[in-house]
Short mmCIF file of the C-alpha atoms (twelve columns), coordinates in Angstrom:
data_MODEL
# 
_entry.id   MODEL 
# 
loop_
_atom_site.group_PDB 
_atom_site.id 
_atom_site.type_symbol 
_atom_site.label_atom_id 
_atom_site.label_alt_id 
_atom_site.label_comp_id 
_atom_site.label_asym_id 
_atom_site.label_seq_id 
_atom_site.Cartn_x 
_atom_site.Cartn_y 
_atom_site.Cartn_z 
_atom_site.pdbx_PDB_model_num 
ATOM 1   C CA . MET A 1   65.176 202.381 199.465 1 
ATOM 2   C CA . PHE A 2   68.594 203.399 200.734 1 
ATOM 3   C CA . VAL A 3   70.545 206.439 201.918 1 
ATOM 4   C CA . THR A 4   74.170 206.567 200.773 1 
ATOM 5   C CA . VAL A 5   77.253 208.629 201.508 1 
ATOM 6   C CA . GLY A 6   77.285 210.839 198.421 1 
ATOM 7   C CA . ARG A 7   75.544 209.894 195.211 1 
ATOM 8   C CA . PRO A 8   74.958 206.172 194.553 1 
ATOM 9   C CA . LYS A 9   77.698 204.795 192.303 1 
ATOM 10  C CA . ASP A 10  79.609 201.720 191.266 1 
ATOM 11  C CA . PRO A 11  82.840 200.898 193.151 1 
ATOM 12  C CA . PRO A 12  85.007 202.486 194.283 1 
ATOM 13  C CA . ARG A 13  82.413 204.090 196.519 1 
ATOM 14  C CA . PRO A 14  82.666 206.903 199.052 1 
ATOM 15  C CA . ASP A 15  82.273 205.933 202.702 1 
ATOM 16  C CA . ILE A 16  82.257 207.289 206.227 1 
ATOM 17  C CA . ASP A 17  83.854 206.031 209.442 1 
ATOM 18  C CA . LEU A 18  81.052 205.247 211.920 1 
ATOM 19  C CA . SER A 19  83.143 202.970 214.146 1 
ATOM 20  C CA . ALA A 20  82.794 205.378 217.110 1 
ATOM 21  C CA . TYR A 21  79.032 204.699 217.216 1 
ATOM 22  C CA . LYS A 22  77.148 201.798 218.791 1 
ATOM 23  C CA . THR A 23  73.535 202.166 217.629 1 
ATOM 24  C CA . LEU A 24  71.489 203.245 214.630 1 
ATOM 25  C CA . VAL A 25  68.227 204.931 215.687 1 
ATOM 26  C CA . ILE A 26  65.419 205.670 213.226 1 
ATOM 27  C CA . GLU A 27  62.015 207.142 214.035 1 
ATOM 28  C CA . MET A 28  59.387 205.261 212.034 1 
ATOM 29  C CA . ARG A 29  55.716 204.478 211.801 1 
ATOM 30  C CA . GLY A 30  53.446 202.525 209.532 1 
ATOM 31  C CA . GLN A 31  50.332 203.968 207.942 1 
ATOM 32  C CA . SER A 32  48.076 201.482 209.765 1 
ATOM 33  C CA . GLY A 33  50.464 199.681 212.091 1 
ATOM 34  C CA . GLY A 34  51.695 196.159 211.535 1 
ATOM 35  C CA . GLU A 35  53.809 196.986 208.484 1 
ATOM 36  C CA . VAL A 36  57.057 195.021 208.349 1 
ATOM 37  C CA . VAL A 37  60.344 196.464 207.084 1 
ATOM 38  C CA . GLU A 38  63.945 195.313 207.160 1 
ATOM 39  C CA . ILE A 39  66.669 197.797 208.131 1 
ATOM 40  C CA . GLY A 40  70.263 197.426 206.990 1 
ATOM 41  C CA . ILE A 41  73.579 199.188 206.496 1 
ATOM 42  C CA . LYS A 42  76.366 198.351 204.070 1 
ATOM 43  C CA . SER A 43  80.110 198.898 203.710 1 
ATOM 44  C CA . SER A 44  81.586 200.377 200.561 1 
ATOM 45  C CA . ALA A 45  83.230 197.023 199.719 1 
ATOM 46  C CA . GLN A 46  80.122 194.842 200.195 1 
ATOM 47  C CA . PRO A 47  78.632 193.588 196.904 1 
ATOM 48  C CA . ASP A 48  75.206 194.594 195.613 1 
ATOM 49  C CA . THR A 49  73.706 191.143 196.118 1 
ATOM 50  C CA . GLY A 50  71.183 192.036 198.833 1 
ATOM 51  C CA . GLU A 51  72.898 189.585 201.182 1 
ATOM 52  C CA . GLU A 52  73.969 192.221 203.731 1 
ATOM 53  C CA . THR A 53  72.596 191.683 207.235 1 
ATOM 54  C CA . LYS A 54  69.193 193.262 207.841 1 
ATOM 55  C CA . MET A 55  67.006 193.462 210.937 1 
ATOM 56  C CA . THR A 56  63.257 193.031 210.701 1 
ATOM 57  C CA . VAL A 57  60.914 195.342 212.568 1 
ATOM 58  C CA . LYS A 58  57.113 195.455 212.809 1 
ATOM 59  C CA . LEU A 59  55.934 199.052 212.961 1 
ATOM 60  C CA . ASP A 60  53.317 200.753 215.091 1 
ATOM 61  C CA . ALA A 61  50.905 203.339 213.674 1 
ATOM 62  C CA . ASP A 62  52.430 206.001 215.953 1 
ATOM 63  C CA . TRP A 63  55.902 207.521 215.622 1 
ATOM 64  C CA . LYS A 64  58.434 205.579 217.644 1 
ATOM 65  C CA . PRO A 65  62.234 205.391 217.726 1 
ATOM 66  C CA . TYR A 66  63.607 201.978 216.736 1 
ATOM 67  C CA . SER A 67  67.171 201.115 217.792 1 
ATOM 68  C CA . PHE A 68  69.509 198.759 215.945 1 
ATOM 69  C CA . PRO A 69  72.851 197.748 217.534 1 
ATOM 70  C CA . LEU A 70  75.591 198.183 214.933 1 
ATOM 71  C CA . SER A 71  77.308 195.047 216.211 1 
ATOM 72  C CA . LYS A 72  74.404 193.012 214.794 1 
ATOM 73  C CA . PHE A 73  75.119 194.049 211.184 1 
ATOM 74  C CA . ASP A 74  77.497 191.172 210.423 1 
ATOM 75  C CA . GLY A 75  79.869 191.860 207.558 1 
ATOM 76  C CA . ALA A 76  79.542 195.655 207.685 1 
ATOM 77  C CA . ASP A 77  82.902 197.352 208.244 1 
ATOM 78  C CA . LEU A 78  81.962 200.329 210.434 1 
ATOM 79  C CA . LYS A 79  85.089 202.181 209.335 1 
ATOM 80  C CA . HIS A 80  83.827 202.188 205.722 1 
ATOM 81  C CA . ILE A 81  80.018 202.588 205.662 1 
ATOM 82  C CA . TYR A 82  78.522 203.487 202.276 1 
ATOM 83  C CA . VAL A 83  74.787 202.800 202.864 1 
ATOM 84  C CA . VAL A 84  74.004 204.507 206.178 1 
ATOM 85  C CA . ALA A 85  70.424 203.170 206.197 1 
ATOM 86  C CA . GLU A 86  68.394 200.931 203.927 1 
ATOM 87  C CA . PHE A 87  64.714 200.033 204.067 1 
ATOM 88  C CA . VAL A 88  63.753 196.730 202.443 1 
ATOM 89  C CA . TYR A 89  60.162 195.610 201.819 1 
ATOM 90  C CA . ASN A 90  59.685 191.904 201.136 1 
ATOM 91  C CA . ASP A 91  55.904 191.744 201.268 1 
ATOM 92  C CA . LYS A 92  54.018 191.345 197.998 1 
ATOM 93  C CA . THR A 93  51.284 193.765 199.077 1 
ATOM 94  C CA . PRO A 94  51.921 197.519 199.020 1 
ATOM 95  C CA . GLN A 95  52.493 199.254 202.330 1 
ATOM 96  C CA . THR A 96  53.214 202.790 203.432 1 
ATOM 97  C CA . VAL A 97  56.048 203.400 205.875 1 
ATOM 98  C CA . TYR A 98  57.233 206.747 207.199 1 
ATOM 99  C CA . PHE A 99  60.660 207.477 208.630 1 
ATOM 100 C CA . LYS A 100 62.559 210.496 209.950 1 
ATOM 101 C CA . ASN A 101 65.551 211.386 212.101 1 
ATOM 102 C CA . ILE A 102 68.063 208.747 211.094 1 
ATOM 103 C CA . LYS A 103 70.912 209.041 213.585 1 
ATOM 104 C CA . TYR A 104 73.894 207.171 214.915 1 
ATOM 105 C CA . VAL A 105 74.450 207.334 218.685 1 
ATOM 106 C CA . LYS A 106 77.397 206.443 220.886 1 
# 
């Protein structure tokens, strides 16, 4: 699942300059706790291969803010972000994950 700048579309894509920010913060929780999700961002020029850098997080059952340093998203041009947040599930078993308050902080 992903959140884009504007409607999802083929290139050329809209983007936003997030280079003034240092951290992506997302409040999340798992239905039971222990759910695993990968978080990523993507530039407008990055291909749709799924190879963009993602960070793995294991969720608690209670709401908690999770912080992701933007410097860790190798290959993402912060001046041209198209996918502001993506949630990737690689487990074969279904899981329920909740998220709210996606924000970029300086």
